[in-house]
Coordinates of C-alpha atoms (C1' of nucleotides) in Angstrom, one line a residue:
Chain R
X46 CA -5.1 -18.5 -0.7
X47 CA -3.8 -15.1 -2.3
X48 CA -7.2 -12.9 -3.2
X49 CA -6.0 -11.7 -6.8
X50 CA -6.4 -15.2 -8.3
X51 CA -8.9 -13.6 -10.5
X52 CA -9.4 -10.4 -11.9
X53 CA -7.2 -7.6 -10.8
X54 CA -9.2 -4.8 -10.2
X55 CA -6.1 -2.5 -11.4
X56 CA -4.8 -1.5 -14.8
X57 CA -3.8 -4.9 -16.4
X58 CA -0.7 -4.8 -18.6
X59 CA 1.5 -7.8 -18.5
X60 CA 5.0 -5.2 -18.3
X61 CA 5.1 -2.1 -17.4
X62 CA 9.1 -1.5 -18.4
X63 CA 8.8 -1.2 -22.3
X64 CA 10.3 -4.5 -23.9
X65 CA 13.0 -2.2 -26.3
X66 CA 14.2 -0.4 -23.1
X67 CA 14.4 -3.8 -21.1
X68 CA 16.3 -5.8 -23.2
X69 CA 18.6 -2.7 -24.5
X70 CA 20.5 -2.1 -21.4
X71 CA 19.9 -6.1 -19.6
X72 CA 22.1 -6.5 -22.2
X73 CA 24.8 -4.3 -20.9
X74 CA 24.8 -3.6 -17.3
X75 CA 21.6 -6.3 -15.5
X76 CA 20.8 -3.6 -13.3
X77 CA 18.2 -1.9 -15.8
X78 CA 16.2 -4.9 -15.8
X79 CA 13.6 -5.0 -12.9
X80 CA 15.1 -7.6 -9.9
X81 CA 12.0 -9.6 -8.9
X82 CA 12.1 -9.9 -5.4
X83 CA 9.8 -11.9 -3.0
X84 CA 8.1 -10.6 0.7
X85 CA 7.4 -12.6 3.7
X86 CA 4.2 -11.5 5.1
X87 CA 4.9 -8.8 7.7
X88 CA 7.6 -7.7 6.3
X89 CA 8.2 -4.0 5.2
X90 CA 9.2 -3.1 1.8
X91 CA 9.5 0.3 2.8
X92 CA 8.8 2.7 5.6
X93 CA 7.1 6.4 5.3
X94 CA 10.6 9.0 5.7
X95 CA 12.7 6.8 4.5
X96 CA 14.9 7.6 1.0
X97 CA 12.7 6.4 -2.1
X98 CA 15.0 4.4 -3.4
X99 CA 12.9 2.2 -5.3
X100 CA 9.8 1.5 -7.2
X101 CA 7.8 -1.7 -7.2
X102 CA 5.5 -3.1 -9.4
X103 CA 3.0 -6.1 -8.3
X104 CA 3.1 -9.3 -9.4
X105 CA 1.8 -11.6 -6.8
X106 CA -0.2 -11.2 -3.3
X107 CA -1.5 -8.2 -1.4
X108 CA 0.6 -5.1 0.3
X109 CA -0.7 -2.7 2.8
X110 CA -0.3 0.8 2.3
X111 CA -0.4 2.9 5.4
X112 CA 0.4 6.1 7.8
X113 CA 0.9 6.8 11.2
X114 CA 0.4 9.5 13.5
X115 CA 2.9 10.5 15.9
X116 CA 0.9 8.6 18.4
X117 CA 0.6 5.9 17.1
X118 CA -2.8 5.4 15.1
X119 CA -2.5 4.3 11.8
X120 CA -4.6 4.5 8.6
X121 CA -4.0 2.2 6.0
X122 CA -4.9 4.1 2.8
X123 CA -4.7 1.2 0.3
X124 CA -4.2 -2.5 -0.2
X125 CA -2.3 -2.9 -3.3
X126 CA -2.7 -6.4 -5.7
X127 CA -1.2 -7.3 -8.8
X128 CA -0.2 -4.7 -10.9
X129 CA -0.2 -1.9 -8.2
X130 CA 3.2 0.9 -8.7
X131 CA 3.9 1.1 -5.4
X132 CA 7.0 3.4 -3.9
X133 CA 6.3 6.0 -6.8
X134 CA 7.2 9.7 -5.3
X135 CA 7.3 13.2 -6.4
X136 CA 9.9 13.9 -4.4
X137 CA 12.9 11.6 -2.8
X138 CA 11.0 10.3 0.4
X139 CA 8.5 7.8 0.4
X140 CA 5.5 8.8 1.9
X141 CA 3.6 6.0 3.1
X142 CA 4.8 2.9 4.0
X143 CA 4.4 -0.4 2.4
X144 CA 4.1 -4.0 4.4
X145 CA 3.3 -7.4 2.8
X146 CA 0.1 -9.1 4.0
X147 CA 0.4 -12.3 1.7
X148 CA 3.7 -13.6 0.6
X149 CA 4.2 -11.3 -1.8
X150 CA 6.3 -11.0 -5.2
X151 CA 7.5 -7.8 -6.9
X152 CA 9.9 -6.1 -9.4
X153 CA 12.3 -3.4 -8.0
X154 CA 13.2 -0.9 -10.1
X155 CA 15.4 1.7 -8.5
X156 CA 14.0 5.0 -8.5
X157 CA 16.7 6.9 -10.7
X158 CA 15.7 4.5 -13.1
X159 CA 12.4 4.9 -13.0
X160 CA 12.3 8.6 -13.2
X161 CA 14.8 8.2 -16.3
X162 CA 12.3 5.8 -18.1
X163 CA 9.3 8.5 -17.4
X164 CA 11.2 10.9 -19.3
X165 CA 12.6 9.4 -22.1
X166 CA 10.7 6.0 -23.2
X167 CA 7.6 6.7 -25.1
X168 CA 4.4 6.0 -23.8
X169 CA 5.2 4.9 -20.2
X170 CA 4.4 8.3 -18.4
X171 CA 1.3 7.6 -19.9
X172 CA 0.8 3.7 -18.8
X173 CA 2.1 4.9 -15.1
X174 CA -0.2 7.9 -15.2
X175 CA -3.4 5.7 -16.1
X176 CA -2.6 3.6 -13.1
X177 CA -2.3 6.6 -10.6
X178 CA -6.1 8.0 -12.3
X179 CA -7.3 4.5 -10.9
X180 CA -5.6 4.8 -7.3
X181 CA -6.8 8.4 -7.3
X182 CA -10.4 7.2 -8.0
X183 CA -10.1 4.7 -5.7
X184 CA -8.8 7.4 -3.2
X185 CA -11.7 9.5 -4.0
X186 CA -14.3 6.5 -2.8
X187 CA -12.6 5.7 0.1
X188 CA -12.9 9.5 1.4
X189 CA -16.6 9.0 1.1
X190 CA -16.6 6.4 3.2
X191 CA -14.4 7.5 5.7
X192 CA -15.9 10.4 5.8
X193 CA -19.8 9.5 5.8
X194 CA -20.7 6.0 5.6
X195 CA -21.6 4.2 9.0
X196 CA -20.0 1.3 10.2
X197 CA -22.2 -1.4 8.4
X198 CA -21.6 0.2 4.9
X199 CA -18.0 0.5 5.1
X200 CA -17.8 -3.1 5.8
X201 CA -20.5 -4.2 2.9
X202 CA -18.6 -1.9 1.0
X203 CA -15.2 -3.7 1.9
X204 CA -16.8 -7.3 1.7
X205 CA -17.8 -6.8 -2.4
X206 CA -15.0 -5.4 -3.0
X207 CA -12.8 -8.1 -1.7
X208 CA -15.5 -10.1 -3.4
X209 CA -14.7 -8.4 -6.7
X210 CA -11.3 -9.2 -6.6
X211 CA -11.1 -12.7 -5.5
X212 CA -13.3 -13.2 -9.0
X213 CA -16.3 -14.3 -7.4
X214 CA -18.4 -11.4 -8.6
X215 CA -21.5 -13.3 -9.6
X216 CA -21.1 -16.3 -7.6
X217 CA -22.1 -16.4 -4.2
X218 CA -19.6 -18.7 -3.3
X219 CA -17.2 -17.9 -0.2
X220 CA -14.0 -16.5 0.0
X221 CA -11.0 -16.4 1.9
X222 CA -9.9 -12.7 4.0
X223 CA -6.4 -11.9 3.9
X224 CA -5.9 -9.8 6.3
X225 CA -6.6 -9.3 10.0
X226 CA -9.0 -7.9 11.9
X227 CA -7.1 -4.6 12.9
X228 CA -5.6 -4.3 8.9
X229 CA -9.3 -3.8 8.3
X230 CA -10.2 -1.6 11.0
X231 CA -7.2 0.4 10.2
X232 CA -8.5 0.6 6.6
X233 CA -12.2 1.5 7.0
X234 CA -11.2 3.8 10.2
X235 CA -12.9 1.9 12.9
X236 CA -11.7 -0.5 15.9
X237 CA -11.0 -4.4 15.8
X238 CA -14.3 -4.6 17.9
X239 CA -16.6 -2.8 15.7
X240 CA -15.4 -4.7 13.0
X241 CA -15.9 -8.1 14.8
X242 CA -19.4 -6.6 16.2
X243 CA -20.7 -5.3 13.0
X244 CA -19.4 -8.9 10.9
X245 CA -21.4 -11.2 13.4
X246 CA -24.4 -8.7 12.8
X247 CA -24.6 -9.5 9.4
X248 CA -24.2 -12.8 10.4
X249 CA -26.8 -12.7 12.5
X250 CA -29.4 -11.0 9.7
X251 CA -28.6 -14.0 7.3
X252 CA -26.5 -11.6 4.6
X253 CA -23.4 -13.3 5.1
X254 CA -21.9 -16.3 6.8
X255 CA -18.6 -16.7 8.5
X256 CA -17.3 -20.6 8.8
X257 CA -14.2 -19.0 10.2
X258 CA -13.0 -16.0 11.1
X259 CA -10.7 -15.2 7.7
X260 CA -13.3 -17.5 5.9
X261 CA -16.7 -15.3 4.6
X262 CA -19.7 -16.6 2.2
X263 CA -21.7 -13.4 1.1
X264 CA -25.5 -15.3 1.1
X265 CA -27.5 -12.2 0.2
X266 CA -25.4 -10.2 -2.1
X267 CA -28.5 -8.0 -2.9
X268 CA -29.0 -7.3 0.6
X269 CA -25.5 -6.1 1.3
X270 CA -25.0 -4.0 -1.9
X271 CA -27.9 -2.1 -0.7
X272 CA -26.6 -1.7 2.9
X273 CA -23.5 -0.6 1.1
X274 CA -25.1 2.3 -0.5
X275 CA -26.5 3.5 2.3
X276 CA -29.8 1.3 3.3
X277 CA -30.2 0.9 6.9
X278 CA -28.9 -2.4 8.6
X279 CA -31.4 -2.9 11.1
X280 CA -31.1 -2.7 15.0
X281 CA -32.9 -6.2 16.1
Chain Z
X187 CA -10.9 37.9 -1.1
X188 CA -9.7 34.9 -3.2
X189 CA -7.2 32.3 -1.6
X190 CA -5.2 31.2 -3.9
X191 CA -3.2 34.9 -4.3
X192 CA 0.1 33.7 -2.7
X193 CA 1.8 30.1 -2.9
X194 CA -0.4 27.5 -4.7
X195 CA -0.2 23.9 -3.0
X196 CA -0.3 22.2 -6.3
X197 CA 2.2 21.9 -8.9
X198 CA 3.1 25.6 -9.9
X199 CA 3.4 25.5 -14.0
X200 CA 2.4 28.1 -16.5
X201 CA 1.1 26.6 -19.2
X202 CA 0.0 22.7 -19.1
X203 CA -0.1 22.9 -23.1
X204 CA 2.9 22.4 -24.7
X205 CA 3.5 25.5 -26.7
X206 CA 4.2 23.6 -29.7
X207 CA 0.8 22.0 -30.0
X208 CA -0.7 25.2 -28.7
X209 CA 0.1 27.3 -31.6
X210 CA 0.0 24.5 -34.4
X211 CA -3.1 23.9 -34.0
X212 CA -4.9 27.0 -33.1
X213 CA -3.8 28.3 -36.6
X214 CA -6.1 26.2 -37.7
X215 CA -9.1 25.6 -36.0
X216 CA -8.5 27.8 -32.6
X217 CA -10.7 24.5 -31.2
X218 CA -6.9 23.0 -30.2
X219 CA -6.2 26.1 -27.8
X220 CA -8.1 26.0 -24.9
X221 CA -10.9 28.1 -23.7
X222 CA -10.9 30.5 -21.0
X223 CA -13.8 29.9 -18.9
X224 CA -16.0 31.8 -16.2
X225 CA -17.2 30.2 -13.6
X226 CA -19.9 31.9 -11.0
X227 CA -19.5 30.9 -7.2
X228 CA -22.0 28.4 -6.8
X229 CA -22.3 27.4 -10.4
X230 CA -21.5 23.3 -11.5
X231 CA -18.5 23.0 -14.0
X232 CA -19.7 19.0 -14.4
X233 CA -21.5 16.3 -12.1
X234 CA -20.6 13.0 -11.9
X235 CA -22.5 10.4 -13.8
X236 CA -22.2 13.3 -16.8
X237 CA -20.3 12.4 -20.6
X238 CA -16.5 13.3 -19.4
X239 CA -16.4 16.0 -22.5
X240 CA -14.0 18.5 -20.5
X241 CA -10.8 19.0 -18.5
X242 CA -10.0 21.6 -16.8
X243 CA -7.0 24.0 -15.7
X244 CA -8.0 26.6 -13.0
X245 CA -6.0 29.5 -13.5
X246 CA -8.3 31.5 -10.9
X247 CA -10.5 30.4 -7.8
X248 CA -11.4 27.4 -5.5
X249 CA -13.7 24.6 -7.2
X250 CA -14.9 22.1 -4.5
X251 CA -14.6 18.5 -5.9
X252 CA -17.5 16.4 -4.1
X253 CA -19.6 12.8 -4.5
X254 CA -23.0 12.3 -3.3
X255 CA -24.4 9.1 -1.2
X256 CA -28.0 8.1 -2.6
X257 CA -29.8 9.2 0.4
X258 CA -28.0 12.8 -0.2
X259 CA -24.9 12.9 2.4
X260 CA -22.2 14.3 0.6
X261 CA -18.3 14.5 1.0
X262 CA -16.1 16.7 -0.4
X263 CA -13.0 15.1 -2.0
X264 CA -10.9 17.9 -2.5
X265 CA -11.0 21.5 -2.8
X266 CA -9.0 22.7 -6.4
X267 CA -7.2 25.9 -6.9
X268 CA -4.7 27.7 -9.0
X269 CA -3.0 24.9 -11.2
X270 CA -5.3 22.5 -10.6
X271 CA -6.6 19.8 -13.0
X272 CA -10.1 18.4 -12.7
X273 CA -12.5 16.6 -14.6
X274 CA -9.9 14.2 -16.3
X275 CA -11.1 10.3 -16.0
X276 CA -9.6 7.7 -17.3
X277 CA -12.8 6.7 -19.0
X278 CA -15.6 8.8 -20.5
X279 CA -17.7 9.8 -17.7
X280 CA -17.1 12.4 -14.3
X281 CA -16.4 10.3 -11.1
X282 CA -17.0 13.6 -9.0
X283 CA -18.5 16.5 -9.3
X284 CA -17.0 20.0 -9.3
X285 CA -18.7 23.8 -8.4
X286 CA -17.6 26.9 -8.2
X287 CA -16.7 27.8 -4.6
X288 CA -15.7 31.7 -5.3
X289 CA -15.4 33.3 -8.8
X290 CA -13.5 30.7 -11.3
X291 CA -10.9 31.6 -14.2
X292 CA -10.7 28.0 -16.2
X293 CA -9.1 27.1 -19.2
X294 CA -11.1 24.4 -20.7
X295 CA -10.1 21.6 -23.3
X296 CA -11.8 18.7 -24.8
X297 CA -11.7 15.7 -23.2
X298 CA -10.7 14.0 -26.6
X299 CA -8.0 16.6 -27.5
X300 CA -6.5 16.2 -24.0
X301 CA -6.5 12.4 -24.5
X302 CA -4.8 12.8 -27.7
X303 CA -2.1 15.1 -26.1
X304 CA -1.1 12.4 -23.6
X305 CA -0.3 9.9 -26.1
X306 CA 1.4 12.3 -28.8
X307 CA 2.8 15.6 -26.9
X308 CA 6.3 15.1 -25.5
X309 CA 6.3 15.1 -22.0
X310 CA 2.9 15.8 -21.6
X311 CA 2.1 12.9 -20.0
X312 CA 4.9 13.2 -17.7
X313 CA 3.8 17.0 -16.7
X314 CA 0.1 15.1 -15.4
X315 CA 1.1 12.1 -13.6
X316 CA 3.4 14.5 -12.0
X317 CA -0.2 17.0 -11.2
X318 CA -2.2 13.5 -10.5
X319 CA 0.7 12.1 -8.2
X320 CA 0.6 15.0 -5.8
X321 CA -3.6 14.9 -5.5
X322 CA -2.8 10.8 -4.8
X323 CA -0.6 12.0 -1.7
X324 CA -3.0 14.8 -0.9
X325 CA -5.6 12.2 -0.8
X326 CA -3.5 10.2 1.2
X327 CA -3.4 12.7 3.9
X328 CA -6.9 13.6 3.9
X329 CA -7.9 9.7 4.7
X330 CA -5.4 9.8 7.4
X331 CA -7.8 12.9 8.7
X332 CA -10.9 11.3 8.0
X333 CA -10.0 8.0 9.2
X334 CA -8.5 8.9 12.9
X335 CA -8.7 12.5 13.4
X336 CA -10.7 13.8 16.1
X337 CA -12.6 16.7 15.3
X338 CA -10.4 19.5 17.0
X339 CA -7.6 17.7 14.6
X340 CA -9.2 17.8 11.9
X341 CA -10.3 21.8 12.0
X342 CA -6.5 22.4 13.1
X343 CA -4.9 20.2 10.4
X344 CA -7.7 22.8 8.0
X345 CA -6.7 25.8 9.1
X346 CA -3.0 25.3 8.8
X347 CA -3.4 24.2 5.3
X348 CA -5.7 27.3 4.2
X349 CA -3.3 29.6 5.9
X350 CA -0.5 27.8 3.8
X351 CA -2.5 28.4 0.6
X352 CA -2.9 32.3 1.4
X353 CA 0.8 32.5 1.6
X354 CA 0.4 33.5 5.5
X355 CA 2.6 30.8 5.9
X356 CA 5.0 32.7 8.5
X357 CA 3.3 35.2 9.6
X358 CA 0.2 35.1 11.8
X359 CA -2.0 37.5 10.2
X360 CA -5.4 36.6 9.4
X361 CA -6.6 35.4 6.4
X362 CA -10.6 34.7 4.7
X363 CA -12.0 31.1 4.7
X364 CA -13.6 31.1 0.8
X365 CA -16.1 28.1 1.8
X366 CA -19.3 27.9 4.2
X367 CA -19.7 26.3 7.3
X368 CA -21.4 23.2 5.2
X369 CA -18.4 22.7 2.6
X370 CA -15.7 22.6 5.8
X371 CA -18.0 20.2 7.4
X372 CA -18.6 17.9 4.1
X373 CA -14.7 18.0 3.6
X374 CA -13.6 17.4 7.0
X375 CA -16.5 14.2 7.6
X376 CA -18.0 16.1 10.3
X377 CA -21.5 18.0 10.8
X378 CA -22.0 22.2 10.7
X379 CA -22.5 22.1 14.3
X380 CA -19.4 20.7 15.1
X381 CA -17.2 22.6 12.9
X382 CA -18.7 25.4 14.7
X383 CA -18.5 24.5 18.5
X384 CA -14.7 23.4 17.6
X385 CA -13.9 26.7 15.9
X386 CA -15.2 28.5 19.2
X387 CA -13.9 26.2 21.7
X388 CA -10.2 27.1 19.8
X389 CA -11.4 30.7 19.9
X390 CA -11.8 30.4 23.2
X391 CA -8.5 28.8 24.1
X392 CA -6.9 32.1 22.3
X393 CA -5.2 29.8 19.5
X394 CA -7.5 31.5 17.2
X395 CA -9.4 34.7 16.6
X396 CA -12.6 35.0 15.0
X397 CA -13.3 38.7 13.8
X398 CA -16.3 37.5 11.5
X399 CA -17.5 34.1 10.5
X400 CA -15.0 34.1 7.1
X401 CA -12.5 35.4 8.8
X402 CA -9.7 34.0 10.7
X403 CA -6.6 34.5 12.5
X404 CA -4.0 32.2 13.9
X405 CA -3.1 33.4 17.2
X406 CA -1.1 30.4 18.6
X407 CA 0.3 28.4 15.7
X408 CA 2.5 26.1 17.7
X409 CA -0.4 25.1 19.6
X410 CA -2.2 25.0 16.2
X411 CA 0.1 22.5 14.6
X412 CA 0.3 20.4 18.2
X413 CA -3.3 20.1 17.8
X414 CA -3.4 19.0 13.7
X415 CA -0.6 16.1 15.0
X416 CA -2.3 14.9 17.5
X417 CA -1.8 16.7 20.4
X418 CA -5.4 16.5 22.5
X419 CA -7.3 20.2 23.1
X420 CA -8.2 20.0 26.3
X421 CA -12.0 20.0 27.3
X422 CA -12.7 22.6 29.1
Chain D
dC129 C1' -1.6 -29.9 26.5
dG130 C1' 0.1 -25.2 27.6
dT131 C1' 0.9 -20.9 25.4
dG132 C1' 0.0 -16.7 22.8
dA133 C1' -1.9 -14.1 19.1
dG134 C1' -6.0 -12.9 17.1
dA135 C1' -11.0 -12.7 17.4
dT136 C1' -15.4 -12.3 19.9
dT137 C1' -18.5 -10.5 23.3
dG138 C1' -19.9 -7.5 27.1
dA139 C1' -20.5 -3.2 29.9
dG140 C1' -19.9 1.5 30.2
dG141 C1' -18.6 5.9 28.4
dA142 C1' -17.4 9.7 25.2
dC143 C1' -17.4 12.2 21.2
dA144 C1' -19.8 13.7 17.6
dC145 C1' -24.6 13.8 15.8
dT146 C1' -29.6 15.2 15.8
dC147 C1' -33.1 18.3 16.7
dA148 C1' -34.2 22.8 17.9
dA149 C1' -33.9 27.7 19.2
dC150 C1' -31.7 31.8 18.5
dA151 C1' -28.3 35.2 16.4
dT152 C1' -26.3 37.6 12.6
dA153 C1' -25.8 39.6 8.2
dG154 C1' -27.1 40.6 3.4
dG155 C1' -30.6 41.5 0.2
dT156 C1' -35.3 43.0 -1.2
dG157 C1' -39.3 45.5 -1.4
dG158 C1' -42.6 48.6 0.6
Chain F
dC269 C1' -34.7 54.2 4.8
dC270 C1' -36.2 50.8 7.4
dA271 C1' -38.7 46.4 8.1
dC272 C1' -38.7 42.1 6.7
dC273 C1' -37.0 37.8 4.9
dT274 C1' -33.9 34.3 4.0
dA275 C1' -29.1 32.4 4.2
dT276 C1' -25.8 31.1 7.2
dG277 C1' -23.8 30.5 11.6
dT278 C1' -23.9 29.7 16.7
dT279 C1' -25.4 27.7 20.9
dG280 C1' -28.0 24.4 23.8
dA281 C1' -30.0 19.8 25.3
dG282 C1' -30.3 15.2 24.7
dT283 C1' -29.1 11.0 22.1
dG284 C1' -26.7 7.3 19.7
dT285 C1' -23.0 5.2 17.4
dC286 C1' -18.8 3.8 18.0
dC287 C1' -14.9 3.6 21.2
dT288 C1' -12.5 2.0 25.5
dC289 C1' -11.6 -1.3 28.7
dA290 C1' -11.8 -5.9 30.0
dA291 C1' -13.0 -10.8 30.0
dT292 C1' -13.5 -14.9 27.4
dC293 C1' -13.0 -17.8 23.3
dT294 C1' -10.6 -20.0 19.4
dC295 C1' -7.0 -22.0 17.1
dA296 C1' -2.4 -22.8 15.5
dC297 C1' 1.9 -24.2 17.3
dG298 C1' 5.4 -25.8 20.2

DNA sequence: CGTGAGATTGAGGACACTCAACATAGGTGG
DNA sequence: CCACCTATGTTGAGTGTCCTCAATCTCACG
């Protein structure tokens, strides 16, 4: 059901709180320790503006990551999976905010905490700054295609990834979508109908197959990498 | 001429080398201290694909920070300036690539040395996740842009944020655009044409001035800022 | 079996792109 | 010193991709 049964695509480490800092103050006052905390999907974990009061860490299911303009048109700028930092800030506000897709499970830290442990324990500015290089990278590809892929690539280029994660890399089996039509749009900037349009084109042309709506099978993986980077999808 | 003379946009810190390690080292093999570099406009400081051998500090100057689709359409991820830090990966090869926009003062350090500075220099680590963090919320912001801004938005949203960077904050007084027509356009998603018929059409609404084609000057900044929100410039 | 949210499909339109001509400015060489 | 040349930028005409608006379909759920 969940898509990061698999590999995660992010930094693997099975704790980001260093063990000697964890136990030491559990010990004493409980509230050092990370509360794991679970998310109905839909629900917000937290909301751009708002104080930051906490960090998250990932441990189960997928979180959207998104901002809106005054108007209402929204971007979402990241899905995060297990082992995503999520709620980390410069400053006190959080500036995105964060919404469950899947039933989601995470450890809270609160923020004062957090920035404590970046300062003193050794080594975890470092873990924490390996996982922001990764969502900066990630940032960095998803500007490109924002910015100048056409509508077919963007969604090739979304299908292997969620392909990548759900662990089917070589396989050509199917997978299932967790998330909606207009979470998509909203994350490769186009609308619900382009989405649905350019989907049952692939369909059409044989690349992929869609037994139900959430549901895809990628049948010519080759195909759609190259439409991904850029090789025309044909009118017809 | 250069843009970067006032207020930086990036984390403002004098020396990203811990004074420590700086002098230990360079006592004795002046390889630890970093190198100041020149860079020509127009000149490549690495590509992507290349052996990541190099990071680097600007201390002077704009470097443009851009990937390239096969087929040649390119986007610009980011524009660097005074204070910031490019060309460090968490693994061993460039994701992007980086040129000169105007003349560039960089201080230059191994790629290995830097690594070896995260893990050992106190603090270190915490001083670039805290550089890395704000280019993850810049990022942020420019997917927003290139994901649901229009095109008058997007030049707005542009201009306010180069006027920022001169330090013209305040005051409406003109200020020099470092890049061409073809780096706005590859940064903003949009073509050359378009970044040109938008500039004129603001011209022509008297919310800007256009003395030469570098040059600009924000005539109407509230109207400026109501456009980069979302605020629609009329048609005509 | 009725309801409603999400997804698909269709028709038409708009915004930004493509192709192309022209303008401007800086640099070079006769 | 001026004519020429090339870079870069502007403007125009026409087009296409994706958006908007709207109807229909699907399916889970009460």
């Amino acid at each position: 059901m969940h898509i990061q049964s698999g590999v995660a695509i992010k930094l693997q480490f099975s704790q980001l709180i260093p063990e000697t800092f964890k136990g030491a103050k559990a010990d004493k006052a409980s509230q050092t320790a990370a509360v794991q905390q679970r998310v109905r999907p839909g629900q917000t974990l937290f909301a751009e503006g708002d104080d930051a009061g906490a960090v998250f860490e990932l441990a189960q299911g997928i979180v959207k990551l998104y901002k809106l303009l005054p108007d209402g048109r929204r971007q979402i700028t990241g899905f995060a999976t297990t082992g995503s930092l999520i709620g980390f800030t410069g400053g006190d506000i959080y500036q995105y905010s964060a919404e469950a897709v899947t039933d989601v499970v995470a450890s809270r830290y609160s923020s004062v905490q957090f920035n404590r442990l970046l300062d003193e324990a050794p080594g975890f500015a470092r873990r924490v700054l390996a996982i922001r290089q990764n969502d900066f990278v990630s940032a960095q590809d998803q500007m490109v295609l924002l910015g100048r892929k056409t509508a077919a690539e963007r969604i090739a280029t979304f299908l292997l990834h969620l392909s990548a994660l759900t662990g089917n890399g070589m396989r050509t089996s199917g997978f299932h979508i967790p998330m909606s039509r207009s979470d998509i749009a909203d994350y490769l900037g186009l609308t619900i109908e382009t989405v649905s349009r350019t989907l049952t084109k692939l369909k059409r042309d044989r690349i992929i197959s869609l037994p139900e709506a959430l549901e895809v099978r990628i049948v010519n993986r080759d195909r759609l990498e190259e439409i991904a980077e850029g090789d025309a999808l044909e009118a017809a």
